[in-house]
Tab-separated table of C-alpha atoms in Angstrom:
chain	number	residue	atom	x	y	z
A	1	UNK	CA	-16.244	11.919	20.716
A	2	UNK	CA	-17.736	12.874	24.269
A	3	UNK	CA	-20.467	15.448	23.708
A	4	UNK	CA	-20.588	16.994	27.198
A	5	UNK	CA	-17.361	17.709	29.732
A	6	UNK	CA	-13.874	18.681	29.747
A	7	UNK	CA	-13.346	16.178	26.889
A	8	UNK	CA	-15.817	17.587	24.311
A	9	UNK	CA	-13.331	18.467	22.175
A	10	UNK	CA	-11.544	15.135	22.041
A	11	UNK	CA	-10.041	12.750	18.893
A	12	UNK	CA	-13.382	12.453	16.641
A	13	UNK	CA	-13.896	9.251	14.122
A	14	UNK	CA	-13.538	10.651	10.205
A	15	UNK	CA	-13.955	6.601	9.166
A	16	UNK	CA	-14.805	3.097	9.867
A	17	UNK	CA	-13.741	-0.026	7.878
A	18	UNK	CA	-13.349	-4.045	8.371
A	19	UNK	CA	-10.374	-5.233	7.040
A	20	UNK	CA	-10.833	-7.403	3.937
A	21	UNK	CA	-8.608	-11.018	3.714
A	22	UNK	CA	-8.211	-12.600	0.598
A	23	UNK	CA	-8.179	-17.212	1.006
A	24	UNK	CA	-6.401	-19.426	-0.823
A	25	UNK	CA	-8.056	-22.215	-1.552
A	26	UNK	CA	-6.630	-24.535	0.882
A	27	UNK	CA	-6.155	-22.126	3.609
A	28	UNK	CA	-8.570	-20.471	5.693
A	29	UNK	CA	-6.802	-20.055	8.847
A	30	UNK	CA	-7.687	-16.637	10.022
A	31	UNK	CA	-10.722	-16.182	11.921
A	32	UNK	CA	-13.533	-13.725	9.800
A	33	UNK	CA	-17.082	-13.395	9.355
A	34	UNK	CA	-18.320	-14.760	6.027
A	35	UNK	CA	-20.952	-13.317	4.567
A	36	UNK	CA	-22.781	-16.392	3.932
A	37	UNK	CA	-24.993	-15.874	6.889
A	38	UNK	CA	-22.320	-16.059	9.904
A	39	UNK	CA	-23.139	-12.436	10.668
A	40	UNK	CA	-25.195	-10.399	9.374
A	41	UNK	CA	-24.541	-6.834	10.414
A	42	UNK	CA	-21.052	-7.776	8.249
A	43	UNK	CA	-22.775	-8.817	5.639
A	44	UNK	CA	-24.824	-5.816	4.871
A	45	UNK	CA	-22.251	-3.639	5.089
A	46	UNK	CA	-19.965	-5.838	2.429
A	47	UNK	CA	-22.729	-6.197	0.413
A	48	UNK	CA	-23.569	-2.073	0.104
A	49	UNK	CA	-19.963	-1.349	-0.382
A	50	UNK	CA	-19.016	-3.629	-3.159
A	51	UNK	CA	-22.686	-3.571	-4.746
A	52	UNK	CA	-22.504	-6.635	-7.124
A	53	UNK	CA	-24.168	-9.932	-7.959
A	54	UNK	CA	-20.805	-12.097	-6.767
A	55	UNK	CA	-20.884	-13.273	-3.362
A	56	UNK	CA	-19.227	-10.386	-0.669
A	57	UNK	CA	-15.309	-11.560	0.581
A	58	UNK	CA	-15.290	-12.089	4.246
A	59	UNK	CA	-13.252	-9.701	6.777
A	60	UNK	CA	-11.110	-9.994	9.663
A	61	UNK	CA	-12.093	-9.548	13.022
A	62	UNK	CA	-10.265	-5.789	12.612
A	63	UNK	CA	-11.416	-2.474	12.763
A	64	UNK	CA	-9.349	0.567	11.257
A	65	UNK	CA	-10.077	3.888	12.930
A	66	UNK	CA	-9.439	6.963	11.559
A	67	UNK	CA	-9.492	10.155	13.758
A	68	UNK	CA	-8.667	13.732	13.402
A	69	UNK	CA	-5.546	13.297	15.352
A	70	UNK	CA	-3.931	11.894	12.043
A	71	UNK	CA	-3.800	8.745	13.447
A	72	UNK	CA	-4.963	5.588	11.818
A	73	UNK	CA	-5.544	2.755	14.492
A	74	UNK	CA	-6.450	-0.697	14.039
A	75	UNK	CA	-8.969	-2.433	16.468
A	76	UNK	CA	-9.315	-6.186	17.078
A	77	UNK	CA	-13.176	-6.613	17.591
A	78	UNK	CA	-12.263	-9.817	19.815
A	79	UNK	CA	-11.357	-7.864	22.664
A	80	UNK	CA	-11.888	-4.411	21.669
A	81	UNK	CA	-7.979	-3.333	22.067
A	82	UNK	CA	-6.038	-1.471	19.796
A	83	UNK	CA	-3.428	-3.392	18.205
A	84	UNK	CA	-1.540	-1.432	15.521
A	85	UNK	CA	-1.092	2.364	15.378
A	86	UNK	CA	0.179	3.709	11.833
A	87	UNK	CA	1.503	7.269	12.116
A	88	UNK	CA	3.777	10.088	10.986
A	89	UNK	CA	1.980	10.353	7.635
A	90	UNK	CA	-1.281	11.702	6.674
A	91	UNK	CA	-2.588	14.806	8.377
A	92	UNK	CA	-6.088	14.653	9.209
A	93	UNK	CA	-7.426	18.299	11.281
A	94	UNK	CA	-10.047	19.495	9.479
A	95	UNK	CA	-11.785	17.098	7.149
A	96	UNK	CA	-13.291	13.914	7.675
A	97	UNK	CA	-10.789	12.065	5.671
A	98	UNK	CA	-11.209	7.779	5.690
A	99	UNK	CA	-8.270	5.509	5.484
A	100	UNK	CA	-9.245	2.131	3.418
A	101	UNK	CA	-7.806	-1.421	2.940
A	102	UNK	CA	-6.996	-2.853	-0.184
A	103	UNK	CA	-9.028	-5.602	-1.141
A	104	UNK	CA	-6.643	-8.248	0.003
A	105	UNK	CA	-6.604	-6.355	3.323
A	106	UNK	CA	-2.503	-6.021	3.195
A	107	UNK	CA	-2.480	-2.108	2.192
A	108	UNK	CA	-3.340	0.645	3.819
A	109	UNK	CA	-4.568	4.178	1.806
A	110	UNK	CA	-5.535	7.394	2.822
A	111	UNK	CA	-5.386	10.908	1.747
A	112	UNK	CA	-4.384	13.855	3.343
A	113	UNK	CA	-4.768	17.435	4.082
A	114	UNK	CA	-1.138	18.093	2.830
A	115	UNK	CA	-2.218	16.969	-0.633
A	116	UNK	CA	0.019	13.846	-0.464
A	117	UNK	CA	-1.415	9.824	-0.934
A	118	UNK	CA	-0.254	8.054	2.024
A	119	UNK	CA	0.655	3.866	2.072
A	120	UNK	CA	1.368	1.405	4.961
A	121	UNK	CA	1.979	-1.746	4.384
A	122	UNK	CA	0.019	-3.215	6.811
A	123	UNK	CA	2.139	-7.019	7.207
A	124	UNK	CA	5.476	-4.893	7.639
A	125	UNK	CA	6.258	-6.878	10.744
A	126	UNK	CA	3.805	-9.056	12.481
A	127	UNK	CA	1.767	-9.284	16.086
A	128	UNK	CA	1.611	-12.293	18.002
A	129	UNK	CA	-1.506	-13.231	19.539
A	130	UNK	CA	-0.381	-13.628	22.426
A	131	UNK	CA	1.265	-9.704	22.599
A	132	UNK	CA	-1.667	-7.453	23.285
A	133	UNK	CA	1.085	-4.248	23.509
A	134	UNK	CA	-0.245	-1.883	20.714
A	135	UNK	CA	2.190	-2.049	17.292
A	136	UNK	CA	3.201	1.940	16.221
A	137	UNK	CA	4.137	1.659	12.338
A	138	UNK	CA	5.673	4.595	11.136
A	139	UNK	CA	7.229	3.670	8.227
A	140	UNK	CA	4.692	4.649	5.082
A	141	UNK	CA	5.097	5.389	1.259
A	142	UNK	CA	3.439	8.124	-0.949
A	143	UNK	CA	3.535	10.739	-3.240
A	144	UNK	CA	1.836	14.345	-4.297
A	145	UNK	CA	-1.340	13.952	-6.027
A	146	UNK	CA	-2.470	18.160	-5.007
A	147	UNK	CA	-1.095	21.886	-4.296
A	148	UNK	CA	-4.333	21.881	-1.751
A	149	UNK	CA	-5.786	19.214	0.817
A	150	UNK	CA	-6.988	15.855	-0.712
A	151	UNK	CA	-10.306	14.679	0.838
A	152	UNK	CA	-10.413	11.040	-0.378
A	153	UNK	CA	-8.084	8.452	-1.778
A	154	UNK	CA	-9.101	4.772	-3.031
A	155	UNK	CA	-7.532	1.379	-4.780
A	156	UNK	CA	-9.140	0.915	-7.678
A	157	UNK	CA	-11.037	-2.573	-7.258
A	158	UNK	CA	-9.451	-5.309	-9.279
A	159	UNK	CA	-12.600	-5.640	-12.035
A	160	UNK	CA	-13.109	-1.859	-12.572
A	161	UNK	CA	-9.455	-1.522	-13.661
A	162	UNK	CA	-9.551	-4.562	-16.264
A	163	UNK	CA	-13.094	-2.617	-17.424
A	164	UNK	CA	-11.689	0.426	-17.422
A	165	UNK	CA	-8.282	-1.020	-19.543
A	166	UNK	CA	-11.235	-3.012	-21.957
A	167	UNK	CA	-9.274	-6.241	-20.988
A	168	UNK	CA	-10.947	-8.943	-21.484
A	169	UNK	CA	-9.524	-12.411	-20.125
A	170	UNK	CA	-11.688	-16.053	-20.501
A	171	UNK	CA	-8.309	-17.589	-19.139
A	172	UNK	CA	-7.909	-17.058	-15.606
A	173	UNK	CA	-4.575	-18.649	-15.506
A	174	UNK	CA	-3.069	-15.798	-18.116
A	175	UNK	CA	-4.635	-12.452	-15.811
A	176	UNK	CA	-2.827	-10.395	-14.869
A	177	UNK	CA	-2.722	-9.044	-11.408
A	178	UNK	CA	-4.406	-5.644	-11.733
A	179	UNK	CA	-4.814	-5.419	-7.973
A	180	UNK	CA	-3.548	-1.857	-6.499
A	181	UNK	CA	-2.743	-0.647	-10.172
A	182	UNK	CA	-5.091	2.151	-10.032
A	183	UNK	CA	-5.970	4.539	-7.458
A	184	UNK	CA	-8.327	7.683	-7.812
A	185	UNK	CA	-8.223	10.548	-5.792
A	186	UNK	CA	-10.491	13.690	-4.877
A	187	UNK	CA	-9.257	16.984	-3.019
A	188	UNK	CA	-11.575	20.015	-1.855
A	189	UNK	CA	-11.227	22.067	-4.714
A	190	UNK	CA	-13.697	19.208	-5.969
A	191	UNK	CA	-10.652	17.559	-8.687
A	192	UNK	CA	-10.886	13.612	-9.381
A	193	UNK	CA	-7.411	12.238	-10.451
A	194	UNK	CA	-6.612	8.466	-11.438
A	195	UNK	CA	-2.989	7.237	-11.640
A	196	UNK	CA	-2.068	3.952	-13.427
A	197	UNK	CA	1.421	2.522	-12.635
């Protein structure tokens, strides 16, 4: 936001987040910044948002925005352009509302003033390297959650939802794949909801 000028009044930031990547194994192809000392400023901030003894995933080299403009914009750090644009979905005017990856960094969340849960998938159709000409997604999911303006909106990490179900697996090979099965939501009136599907 520019404090001073004719612009004072321009987009402002609601939130800031890296985008998560989950590896396989034997792939490790996309360029991120571990936490195991390859940057530290990323480290820190994985670390205080997940808040456990296990070691913190790595993220991409992206940045989603969120503004007050209802736009959610996603911002390669490499060269500081913007390289996907989701919109025509949440509205964002008033509160400082934060969109959020999933933990495998493929979904997109984010409440909205409307009282609706808003989705984008965030692989719908892919960027080339080589195309630096900003990506507008408009095609989202979601569904009510509130008759009055939701504040917040989160995926349910993986482990809370097996705690939270008292599952209990010592066979890794027989999980199940809780991931995106719960998400909790708050609105102004100060409600928390969960949903299970």
């Amino acid at each position: 936001k520019n404090r001073k000028g004719q612009y004072k009044d321009g987009k402002k930031v609601s939130g800031l987040m890296f985008q998560p990547v989950l590896f396989k194994e034997s792939s490790s192809s996309v360029d991120e910044c571990s936490s195991d000392g390859g940057n530290s400023y990323s480290s820190s901030l994985s670390n205080f948002s997940r808040m456990s003894s296990k070691p913190a995933k790595p993220f991409v080299w992206n940045l989603l925005v969120t503004t007050n403009d209802s736009r959610l914009r996603v911002v390669s750090m490499k060269n500081f352009t913007v390289i996907k644009k989701f919109k025509d979905g949440a509205t964002i005017q008033q509160y400082p509302i934060k969109s959020r990856f999933d933990e495998s960094g493929k979904y997109i969340i984010c409440a909205s003033e409307d009282g609706r849960v808003y989705f984008w998938n965030y692989y719908t159709s892919s960027i080339k390297d080589t195309n630096l000409k900003t990506k507008k997604v408009s095609s989202h999911e979601s569904f009510e959650s509130s008759s009055t303006a939701l504040t917040d909106a989160h995926f349910v990490p993986e482990t809370c939802v097996l705690n939270a179900l008292h599952a209990n697996y010592d066979d890794n090979e027989n999980m199940p794949n809780l991931m995106n099965t719960m998400i909790i939501t708050s609105d102004k009136e100060g409600t928390i909801r969960a949903y299970l599907r």
